[in-house]
């Protein structure tokens, strides 16, 4: 969990490089990322965690904060195990 | 990075080149003049399997790797930018269904798209909305039985005159959302567009949707994900096609210029032996090669599923479309007055090249996101150095 947090923060840090953001900050609502980030995040999660982000996963509650993304990965990897 | 093509990719490229030389190149200017793509050309594309290029084998497709598909776009672009746009928009619909469609969407539509029984088109742009795509005005309203009524207008939609399956982006609860819409839907109509600078045989049309009843099951993705994810997936594919197509068009310009300058004499020697022609030829060749390498790089990233593929594809599209605009201008210059006539294809490349700088995200939009990408990479590298 802690490792996932650091790894995802590092990925997100590429896009949000000039401000600090909290683990529970809504990065979409605060306008910290643009629309291209959304697809790059999907590709990152799929490549680095071996999961497939599917139709039914498209819920901003899965992606809006760093904590939400970590939880989403945990759920997806458990479901795949 | 090794960009050497495999023997299979080389063989596929040769097959694509022969198809274009035999079936497309001799007729492209006729299509352009008639402002129409004959149905038999689309049928030949389908018969050759090219409409199935990106569809998985499990759904009746060819499942080409990204580089092989790029080579197909290269050759089709060399033959006709208008026909390339069929490959582009049809593939965009295939990709959107493949990534974000339900199992039912995939089972029902992908085999039909693979054979050409269904021809796909992508409906995002509107009369009032181009780059500002999040603020599209087409809307769906829920019906009492849980379906939707779709109302609005789309414009500049490639192959909308002949497509029978449309991926339409509309506001649902004020959020961009994607829907599959069939031509046969009551209240759906298209209006051909003509007299364009380029893409004259790309069968462009306006789309009018008047209270079209759309089953809820036709939604692709979820409410609010129509632009970022569904259109995002489609547009990335579109930019990749366009980038490769530009390289093919550039190659067509170069081929025609090499032939012309090697056969036409002025001042007692062939044009190719005049240094100012050599300067243009060298610039054309170098620019085309550079664009091809960017496309190959983007293709390699696509096959790996690397997140940077999105931005590297944007860079390839930006560079290649700029490149072909300059290369086509030089090709017309080398051909002189002949280059302005339909006796040579360079006038068509020149007109079509301008379109490439506008479609699938104008080059000004690409510049904005590429500059931001540069800043992001710089900051990331600076942080890593500091740590």
Short mmCIF file of C-alpha atoms in Angstrom, two decimals:
data_model
loop_
_atom_site.label_atom_id
_atom_site.label_comp_id
_atom_site.label_asym_id
_atom_site.label_seq_id
_atom_site.Cartn_x
_atom_site.Cartn_y
_atom_site.Cartn_z
CA UNK A 1 0.00 0.00 0.00
CA UNK A 2 2.77 2.41 1.05
CA UNK A 3 4.82 1.44 -2.01
CA UNK A 4 1.84 1.99 -4.27
CA UNK A 5 1.30 5.41 -2.74
CA UNK A 6 4.89 6.48 -3.45
CA UNK A 7 4.90 5.06 -6.96
CA UNK A 8 1.63 6.71 -7.93
CA UNK A 9 2.66 9.99 -6.32
CA UNK A 10 5.82 9.89 -8.43
CA UNK A 11 3.76 9.32 -11.60
CA UNK A 12 1.31 12.07 -10.71
CA UNK A 13 4.21 14.34 -9.81
CA UNK A 14 5.15 14.45 -13.49
CA UNK A 15 1.88 16.23 -14.15
CA UNK A 16 1.54 18.21 -10.93
CA UNK A 17 5.06 19.44 -10.48
CA UNK A 18 4.73 22.96 -9.14
CA UNK A 19 2.29 22.49 -6.26
CA UNK A 20 2.01 20.16 -3.30
CA UNK A 21 -1.05 17.95 -3.26
CA UNK A 22 -2.48 15.91 -0.41
CA UNK A 23 -3.26 12.20 -0.64
CA UNK A 24 -6.96 13.01 -0.40
CA UNK A 25 -7.00 16.07 -2.66
CA UNK A 26 -9.40 15.92 -5.62
CA UNK A 27 -6.97 16.51 -8.50
CA UNK A 28 -9.73 16.82 -11.09
CA UNK A 29 -11.91 19.25 -9.15
CA UNK A 30 -8.90 21.43 -8.31
CA UNK A 31 -7.89 21.55 -11.98
CA UNK A 32 -4.40 20.18 -11.30
CA UNK A 33 -4.51 17.80 -14.30
CA UNK A 34 -5.79 18.07 -17.85
CA UNK A 35 -7.80 15.68 -19.98
CA UNK A 36 -4.68 14.00 -21.40
CA UNK A 37 -3.65 12.99 -17.89
CA UNK A 38 -6.74 10.79 -17.64
CA UNK A 39 -5.68 8.45 -20.46
CA UNK A 40 -2.03 8.49 -19.37
CA UNK A 41 -3.13 7.44 -15.90
CA UNK A 42 -5.11 4.53 -17.39
CA UNK A 43 -2.07 3.43 -19.41
CA UNK A 44 0.21 3.77 -16.38
CA UNK A 45 -2.06 1.65 -14.16
CA UNK A 46 -2.45 -1.00 -16.84
CA UNK A 47 1.25 -1.23 -17.66
CA UNK A 48 2.71 -0.99 -14.17
CA UNK A 49 0.11 -3.03 -12.28
CA UNK A 50 -0.94 -5.49 -14.99
CA UNK A 51 -4.61 -4.62 -14.60
CA UNK A 52 -7.17 -3.67 -17.23
CA UNK A 53 -9.19 -0.53 -16.61
CA UNK A 54 -12.59 -1.40 -18.01
CA UNK A 55 -15.88 0.22 -18.90
CA UNK A 56 -17.36 -0.41 -15.46
CA UNK A 57 -14.30 1.09 -13.73
CA UNK A 58 -15.00 4.50 -15.23
CA UNK A 59 -16.03 6.25 -12.06
CA UNK A 60 -14.23 9.38 -10.92
CA UNK A 61 -14.40 8.02 -7.37
CA UNK A 62 -11.72 5.56 -8.53
CA UNK A 63 -9.37 8.26 -9.76
CA UNK A 64 -10.06 11.61 -8.11
CA UNK A 65 -7.46 11.38 -5.30
CA UNK A 66 -4.18 9.57 -4.77
CA UNK A 67 -5.84 7.54 -2.01
CA UNK A 68 -8.68 6.59 -4.36
CA UNK A 69 -6.26 5.37 -7.01
CA UNK A 70 -4.36 3.27 -4.45
CA UNK A 71 -7.64 1.73 -3.24
CA UNK A 72 -8.69 1.07 -6.84
CA UNK A 73 -5.45 -0.80 -7.58
CA UNK A 74 -5.80 -2.85 -4.41
CA UNK A 75 -9.32 -3.88 -5.41
CA UNK A 76 -8.40 -4.66 -9.00
CA UNK A 77 -5.33 -6.70 -8.13
CA UNK A 78 -7.26 -8.63 -5.46
CA UNK A 79 -10.06 -9.35 -7.93
CA UNK A 80 -7.55 -10.60 -10.49
CA UNK A 81 -5.72 -12.84 -7.95
CA UNK B 1 16.10 2.21 -29.96
CA UNK B 2 15.99 -0.12 -32.93
CA UNK B 3 13.49 0.87 -35.59
CA UNK B 4 14.45 -1.82 -38.10
CA UNK B 5 11.31 -3.39 -39.54
CA UNK B 6 10.82 -7.13 -39.13
CA UNK B 7 10.61 -9.29 -42.26
CA UNK B 8 6.84 -9.56 -41.69
CA UNK B 9 6.49 -5.79 -41.48
CA UNK B 10 8.55 -5.34 -44.64
CA UNK B 11 6.38 -7.87 -46.48
CA UNK B 12 3.21 -6.18 -45.25
CA UNK B 13 4.54 -2.80 -46.34
CA UNK B 14 5.24 -4.18 -49.81
CA UNK B 15 1.68 -5.55 -50.01
CA UNK B 16 0.21 -2.18 -48.95
CA UNK B 17 2.39 -0.36 -51.48
CA UNK B 18 1.23 -2.61 -54.33
CA UNK B 19 -2.41 -2.19 -53.33
CA UNK B 20 -2.09 1.59 -53.38
CA UNK B 21 -0.12 1.68 -56.64
CA UNK B 22 -2.70 -0.51 -58.38
CA UNK B 23 -5.99 0.47 -56.80
CA UNK B 24 -5.62 4.03 -55.52
CA UNK B 25 -2.87 6.14 -57.08
CA UNK B 26 -4.16 6.00 -60.67
CA UNK B 27 -7.58 7.27 -59.59
CA UNK B 28 -6.99 9.61 -56.64
CA UNK B 29 -7.26 12.81 -58.66
CA UNK B 30 -10.50 11.55 -60.23
CA UNK B 31 -11.94 10.93 -56.77
CA UNK B 32 -10.78 14.40 -55.75
CA UNK B 33 -12.37 16.03 -58.76
CA UNK B 34 -15.64 14.11 -58.29
CA UNK B 35 -15.58 14.92 -54.55
CA UNK B 36 -16.58 11.35 -53.83
CA UNK B 37 -15.00 8.07 -52.85
CA UNK B 38 -16.52 5.27 -54.96
CA UNK B 39 -18.19 2.51 -52.97
CA UNK B 40 -16.06 -0.08 -54.79
CA UNK B 41 -12.89 1.47 -53.33
CA UNK B 42 -14.25 1.07 -49.81
CA UNK B 43 -15.21 -2.50 -50.73
CA UNK B 44 -11.67 -3.17 -51.97
CA UNK B 45 -10.28 -1.82 -48.70
CA UNK B 46 -12.62 -4.15 -46.82
CA UNK B 47 -11.78 -7.12 -49.03
CA UNK B 48 -8.06 -6.54 -48.47
CA UNK B 49 -8.80 -6.65 -44.72
CA UNK B 50 -7.65 -3.08 -44.12
CA UNK B 51 -10.83 -2.04 -42.32
CA UNK B 52 -10.10 -4.88 -39.88
CA UNK B 53 -6.54 -3.71 -39.23
CA UNK B 54 -6.89 -2.84 -35.53
CA UNK B 55 -9.67 -5.30 -34.68
CA UNK B 56 -8.52 -8.33 -32.61
CA UNK B 57 -8.44 -11.72 -34.32
CA UNK B 58 -11.03 -12.96 -31.83
CA UNK B 59 -13.48 -10.54 -33.42
CA UNK B 60 -12.52 -11.29 -37.01
CA UNK B 61 -9.79 -8.68 -37.37
CA UNK B 62 -6.13 -8.69 -38.41
CA UNK B 63 -4.85 -7.39 -35.06
CA UNK B 64 -1.93 -5.58 -36.68
CA UNK B 65 0.87 -4.36 -34.47
CA UNK B 66 1.12 -0.58 -34.26
CA UNK B 67 4.04 -0.30 -36.67
CA UNK B 68 2.40 -2.46 -39.33
CA UNK B 69 -0.78 -0.42 -39.00
CA UNK B 70 1.33 2.73 -39.31
CA UNK B 71 2.84 1.42 -42.53
CA UNK B 72 -0.68 0.84 -43.85
CA UNK B 73 -1.59 4.45 -43.00
CA UNK B 74 1.63 5.58 -44.69
CA UNK B 75 0.73 3.90 -47.94
CA UNK B 76 -2.95 4.82 -47.93
CA UNK B 77 -1.93 8.42 -47.16
CA UNK B 78 0.47 8.35 -50.10
CA UNK B 79 -2.41 7.19 -52.28
CA UNK B 80 -5.16 9.47 -51.01
CA UNK B 81 -5.47 11.57 -47.86
CA UNK B 82 -9.23 11.34 -48.24
CA UNK B 83 -9.12 7.55 -48.17
CA UNK B 84 -6.74 7.73 -45.20
CA UNK B 85 -9.49 9.54 -43.33
CA UNK B 86 -11.72 6.48 -43.75
CA UNK B 87 -9.04 4.33 -42.16
CA UNK B 88 -8.71 6.97 -39.44
CA UNK B 89 -12.32 7.46 -38.40
CA UNK B 90 -13.30 3.81 -38.87
CA UNK B 91 -10.34 2.81 -36.69
CA UNK B 92 -11.27 5.45 -34.10
CA UNK B 93 -14.69 3.84 -33.67
CA UNK B 94 -13.12 0.37 -33.52
CA UNK B 95 -10.62 1.49 -30.86
CA UNK B 96 -13.25 3.23 -28.73
CA UNK B 97 -15.43 0.10 -28.72
CA UNK B 98 -12.44 -2.14 -28.12
CA UNK B 99 -11.25 -0.19 -25.09
CA UNK B 100 -14.44 1.12 -23.53
CA UNK B 101 -17.29 -0.87 -25.06
CA UNK B 102 -19.22 -3.58 -23.22
CA UNK B 103 -18.78 -7.25 -24.11
CA UNK B 104 -22.01 -6.95 -26.11
CA UNK B 105 -20.71 -3.95 -28.07
CA UNK B 106 -17.56 -5.85 -28.95
CA UNK B 107 -19.32 -9.04 -29.94
CA UNK B 108 -21.97 -7.25 -31.97
CA UNK B 109 -20.03 -4.45 -33.68
CA UNK B 110 -16.37 -5.41 -34.06
CA UNK B 111 -16.97 -8.28 -36.53
CA UNK B 112 -19.21 -6.00 -38.60
CA UNK B 113 -16.64 -3.19 -38.55
CA UNK B 114 -13.94 -5.71 -39.50
CA UNK B 115 -15.73 -6.80 -42.65
CA UNK B 116 -16.95 -3.34 -43.62
CA UNK B 117 -20.59 -4.35 -43.11
CA UNK B 118 -20.50 -1.46 -40.67
CA UNK B 119 -18.56 1.71 -41.53
CA UNK B 120 -17.71 3.87 -38.54
CA UNK B 121 -17.51 7.66 -38.24
CA UNK B 122 -16.60 9.90 -35.32
CA UNK B 123 -18.93 12.75 -34.33
CA UNK B 124 -17.30 15.26 -32.02
CA UNK B 125 -16.94 18.57 -33.92
CA UNK B 126 -19.94 20.89 -34.18
CA UNK B 127 -20.82 24.11 -35.98
CA UNK B 128 -19.93 26.17 -32.88
CA UNK B 129 -17.37 23.85 -31.29
CA UNK B 130 -13.97 22.79 -32.63
CA UNK B 131 -11.01 22.72 -30.23
CA UNK B 132 -13.19 23.53 -27.21
CA UNK B 133 -14.57 20.01 -27.37
CA UNK B 134 -15.62 19.72 -23.72
CA UNK B 135 -18.31 22.29 -24.38
CA UNK B 136 -20.14 20.52 -27.17
CA UNK B 137 -23.76 21.56 -27.52
CA UNK B 138 -25.30 18.23 -28.62
CA UNK B 139 -27.36 16.89 -25.72
CA UNK B 140 -29.10 13.76 -24.56
CA UNK B 141 -32.06 13.83 -22.24
CA UNK B 142 -33.21 10.77 -20.28
CA UNK B 143 -36.53 9.21 -21.18
CA UNK B 144 -38.98 7.82 -18.66
CA UNK B 145 -38.05 4.25 -19.55
CA UNK B 146 -34.31 4.77 -18.91
CA UNK B 147 -33.13 5.47 -22.47
CA UNK B 148 -32.07 8.77 -24.06
CA UNK B 149 -33.23 11.36 -26.61
CA UNK B 150 -30.34 12.83 -28.59
CA UNK B 151 -30.53 16.26 -30.19
CA UNK B 152 -27.86 18.37 -31.87
CA UNK B 153 -25.68 18.94 -34.91
CA UNK B 154 -22.23 17.76 -35.90
CA UNK B 155 -20.11 19.15 -38.72
CA UNK B 156 -16.99 18.29 -40.79
CA UNK B 157 -17.53 14.58 -40.09
CA UNK B 158 -15.38 12.46 -42.41
CA UNK B 159 -17.21 9.66 -44.22
CA UNK B 160 -20.48 10.63 -42.56
CA UNK B 161 -22.09 10.42 -46.01
CA UNK B 162 -21.61 6.65 -46.08
CA UNK B 163 -21.02 5.52 -42.48
CA UNK B 164 -23.76 3.60 -40.75
CA UNK B 165 -22.36 3.56 -37.20
CA UNK B 166 -21.48 6.84 -35.49
CA UNK B 167 -19.64 7.46 -32.25
CA UNK B 168 -21.35 10.63 -31.06
CA UNK B 169 -20.14 12.70 -28.12
CA UNK B 170 -22.99 14.52 -26.38
CA UNK B 171 -23.67 16.23 -23.06
CA UNK B 172 -25.48 13.93 -20.64
CA UNK B 173 -26.27 15.56 -17.29
CA UNK B 174 -23.98 18.35 -18.57
CA UNK B 175 -21.07 15.92 -18.86
CA UNK B 176 -19.50 14.71 -22.15
CA UNK B 177 -20.67 11.18 -22.82
CA UNK B 178 -20.22 8.83 -25.79
CA UNK B 179 -22.98 6.95 -27.61
CA UNK B 180 -23.13 4.61 -30.56
CA UNK B 181 -25.76 5.88 -32.97
CA UNK B 182 -26.94 3.98 -36.03
CA UNK B 183 -27.77 5.79 -39.25
CA UNK B 184 -31.16 4.09 -39.35
CA UNK B 185 -32.20 5.84 -36.11
CA UNK B 186 -35.33 7.91 -36.59
CA UNK B 187 -34.52 11.63 -36.55
CA UNK B 188 -30.92 11.06 -37.74
CA UNK B 189 -29.86 12.57 -41.07
CA UNK B 190 -26.69 13.67 -42.87
CA UNK B 191 -26.09 16.55 -45.25
CA UNK B 192 -23.11 16.26 -47.64
CA UNK B 193 -20.45 19.01 -47.54
CA UNK B 194 -18.60 19.98 -50.71
CA UNK B 195 -16.27 22.59 -52.14
CA UNK B 196 -13.55 22.03 -49.57
CA UNK B 197 -9.87 22.92 -49.93
CA UNK B 198 -8.75 19.36 -49.22
CA UNK B 199 -10.16 15.97 -48.21
CA UNK B 200 -12.48 16.51 -51.14
CA UNK B 201 -13.31 12.82 -51.53
CA UNK B 202 -13.56 12.15 -47.79
CA UNK B 203 -17.35 12.19 -48.00
CA UNK B 204 -17.70 14.83 -45.29
CA UNK B 205 -21.16 15.64 -44.00
CA UNK B 206 -23.06 17.52 -41.38
CA UNK B 207 -25.07 15.36 -39.01
CA UNK B 208 -28.49 16.39 -37.78
CA UNK B 209 -30.02 14.60 -34.80
CA UNK B 210 -33.56 15.48 -33.88
CA UNK B 211 -34.85 13.74 -30.76
CA UNK B 212 -33.18 10.46 -31.75
CA UNK B 213 -34.15 7.67 -29.38
CA UNK B 214 -30.93 6.02 -28.17
CA UNK B 215 -31.02 2.86 -26.04
CA UNK B 216 -29.12 3.29 -22.77
CA UNK B 217 -27.11 0.21 -23.78
CA UNK B 218 -25.57 2.28 -26.61
CA UNK B 219 -23.54 4.35 -24.15
CA UNK B 220 -19.79 3.74 -24.48
CA UNK B 221 -18.00 4.15 -21.18
CA UNK B 222 -19.87 6.02 -18.46
CA UNK B 223 -21.46 9.43 -18.07
CA UNK B 224 -18.76 12.11 -18.00
CA UNK B 225 -16.05 9.99 -19.61
CA UNK B 226 -16.99 10.65 -23.23
CA UNK B 227 -14.29 13.21 -23.86
CA UNK B 228 -11.39 12.32 -21.55
CA UNK B 229 -11.47 8.56 -22.08
CA UNK B 230 -13.61 7.53 -25.06
CA UNK B 231 -12.80 10.43 -27.39
CA UNK B 232 -9.31 10.47 -25.84
CA UNK B 233 -8.73 6.89 -26.96
CA UNK B 234 -10.20 7.58 -30.39
CA UNK B 235 -8.26 10.79 -30.94
CA UNK B 236 -4.97 9.23 -29.95
CA UNK B 237 -5.58 6.59 -32.61
CA UNK B 238 -6.58 9.32 -35.05
CA UNK B 239 -3.42 11.32 -34.43
CA UNK B 240 -1.32 8.20 -34.97
CA UNK B 241 -3.04 7.52 -38.33
CA UNK B 242 -2.68 11.12 -39.42
CA UNK B 243 1.00 11.29 -38.46
CA UNK B 244 1.82 8.20 -40.52
CA UNK B 245 -0.42 9.36 -43.35
CA UNK B 246 1.51 12.64 -43.49
CA UNK B 247 4.75 10.71 -43.88
CA UNK B 248 3.18 8.79 -46.77
CA UNK B 249 1.96 12.01 -48.37
CA UNK B 250 5.44 13.49 -47.95
CA UNK B 251 6.89 10.40 -49.62
CA UNK B 252 4.42 10.84 -52.48
CA UNK B 253 5.54 14.45 -52.88
CA UNK B 254 9.19 13.39 -52.87
CA UNK B 255 8.64 10.52 -55.34
CA UNK B 256 6.85 12.82 -57.77
CA UNK B 257 9.54 15.51 -57.36
CA UNK B 258 12.38 13.05 -57.92
CA UNK B 259 10.72 11.74 -61.06
CA UNK B 260 9.93 15.20 -62.38
CA UNK B 261 13.32 16.74 -61.62
CA UNK B 262 15.04 13.72 -63.14
CA UNK B 263 13.19 14.00 -66.45
CA UNK B 264 12.63 17.73 -67.04
CA UNK B 265 15.46 19.79 -68.48
CA UNK B 266 15.98 23.54 -68.14
CA UNK B 267 19.08 25.50 -69.17
CA UNK B 268 20.44 22.35 -70.78
CA UNK B 269 20.41 20.12 -67.71
CA UNK B 270 17.95 18.18 -65.62
CA UNK B 271 16.27 20.04 -62.77
CA UNK B 272 17.88 17.58 -60.33
CA UNK B 273 21.27 18.97 -61.27
CA UNK B 274 20.35 22.53 -60.30
CA UNK B 275 21.57 23.29 -56.80
CA UNK B 276 18.46 25.11 -55.61
CA UNK B 277 16.37 22.07 -56.59
CA UNK B 278 18.84 19.88 -54.73
CA UNK B 279 18.42 22.09 -51.66
CA UNK B 280 14.66 21.57 -51.69
CA UNK B 281 15.03 17.84 -52.39
CA UNK B 282 17.48 17.40 -49.51
CA UNK B 283 15.20 19.27 -47.11
CA UNK B 284 12.17 17.23 -48.18
CA UNK B 285 13.98 13.92 -47.79
CA UNK B 286 15.43 14.82 -44.40
CA UNK B 287 12.15 16.12 -43.00
CA UNK B 288 10.28 13.01 -44.15
CA UNK B 289 12.86 10.74 -42.54
CA UNK B 290 12.65 12.65 -39.27
CA UNK B 291 8.85 12.41 -39.23
CA UNK B 292 9.03 8.69 -40.02
CA UNK B 293 11.32 8.11 -37.02
CA UNK B 294 8.91 9.95 -34.70
CA UNK B 295 6.09 7.73 -35.99
CA UNK B 296 8.14 4.58 -35.50
CA UNK B 297 8.94 5.70 -31.95
CA UNK B 298 5.25 6.33 -31.22
CA UNK B 299 4.41 2.90 -32.67
CA UNK B 300 6.96 1.18 -30.45
CA UNK B 301 5.49 2.88 -27.38
CA UNK B 302 1.97 1.88 -28.45
CA UNK B 303 2.92 -1.77 -28.68
CA UNK B 304 4.38 -1.53 -25.16
CA UNK B 305 1.34 0.34 -23.80
CA UNK B 306 3.70 2.99 -22.44
CA UNK B 307 1.86 6.04 -20.99
CA UNK B 308 4.17 8.39 -22.89
CA UNK B 309 2.63 7.13 -26.14
CA UNK B 310 -0.07 9.80 -25.85
CA UNK B 311 2.38 12.71 -25.92
CA UNK B 312 4.86 11.09 -28.30
CA UNK B 313 2.00 10.49 -30.75
CA UNK B 314 0.98 14.12 -30.39
CA UNK B 315 4.56 15.17 -31.17
CA UNK B 316 4.66 12.87 -34.20
CA UNK B 317 1.35 14.29 -35.50
CA UNK B 318 2.49 17.86 -34.93
CA UNK B 319 5.83 17.40 -36.63
CA UNK B 320 4.55 15.23 -39.50
CA UNK B 321 1.69 17.55 -40.41
CA UNK B 322 3.99 20.58 -40.32
CA UNK B 323 6.47 18.61 -42.39
CA UNK B 324 4.03 17.60 -45.09
CA UNK B 325 2.72 21.14 -45.43
CA UNK B 326 6.26 22.36 -46.16
CA UNK B 327 7.20 19.34 -48.30
CA UNK B 328 4.07 19.65 -50.44
CA UNK B 329 4.75 23.34 -50.95
CA UNK B 330 8.28 22.52 -52.12
CA UNK B 331 6.99 19.74 -54.37
CA UNK B 332 4.62 22.14 -56.12
CA UNK B 333 7.50 24.62 -56.48
CA UNK B 334 9.73 21.98 -58.10
CA UNK B 335 6.95 21.07 -60.53
CA UNK B 336 6.37 24.73 -61.39
CA UNK B 337 3.17 25.42 -63.34
CA UNK B 338 2.77 21.68 -63.91
CA UNK B 339 2.53 21.26 -60.15
CA UNK B 340 -0.54 23.45 -60.11
CA UNK B 341 -2.38 21.20 -62.55
CA UNK B 342 -4.13 17.89 -62.09
CA UNK B 343 -1.51 16.30 -64.38
CA UNK B 344 0.53 15.76 -61.20
CA UNK B 345 -0.63 14.70 -57.72
CA UNK B 346 1.35 17.36 -55.86
CA UNK B 347 -1.44 19.95 -56.08
CA UNK B 348 -3.72 17.49 -54.24
CA UNK B 349 -1.06 16.72 -51.62
CA UNK B 350 -0.61 20.48 -51.14
CA UNK B 351 -4.32 21.06 -50.51
CA UNK B 352 -4.73 17.96 -48.34
CA UNK B 353 -1.60 18.83 -46.32
CA UNK B 354 -3.27 21.92 -44.92
CA UNK B 355 -6.11 19.80 -43.53
CA UNK B 356 -3.59 17.66 -41.65
CA UNK B 357 -2.58 20.66 -39.54
CA UNK B 358 -6.18 21.13 -38.42
CA UNK B 359 -7.73 17.70 -37.84
CA UNK B 360 -7.49 15.48 -34.73
CA UNK B 361 -6.47 18.47 -32.63
CA UNK B 362 -5.20 21.57 -34.40
CA UNK B 363 -1.46 22.09 -34.34
CA UNK B 364 -1.94 25.03 -31.99
CA UNK B 365 -3.58 22.66 -29.50
CA UNK B 366 -0.68 20.24 -29.99
CA UNK B 367 1.81 23.05 -29.35
CA UNK B 368 0.13 23.92 -26.06
CA UNK B 369 0.20 20.38 -24.72
CA UNK B 370 3.68 19.63 -26.07
CA UNK B 371 5.09 22.74 -24.37
CA UNK B 372 3.50 21.63 -21.11
CA UNK B 373 4.96 18.14 -21.59
CA UNK B 374 8.40 19.69 -22.01
CA UNK B 375 7.96 21.61 -18.77
CA UNK B 376 6.77 18.48 -16.95
CA UNK B 377 9.78 16.48 -18.13
CA UNK B 378 12.15 19.29 -17.17
CA UNK B 379 10.70 19.58 -13.67
CA UNK B 380 10.76 15.81 -13.18
CA UNK B 381 14.40 15.61 -14.27
CA UNK B 382 15.30 18.57 -12.03
CA UNK B 383 13.63 16.90 -9.04
CA UNK B 384 15.43 13.61 -9.70
CA UNK B 385 18.77 15.43 -9.93
CA UNK B 386 18.08 17.27 -6.65
CA UNK B 387 17.27 13.97 -4.91
#
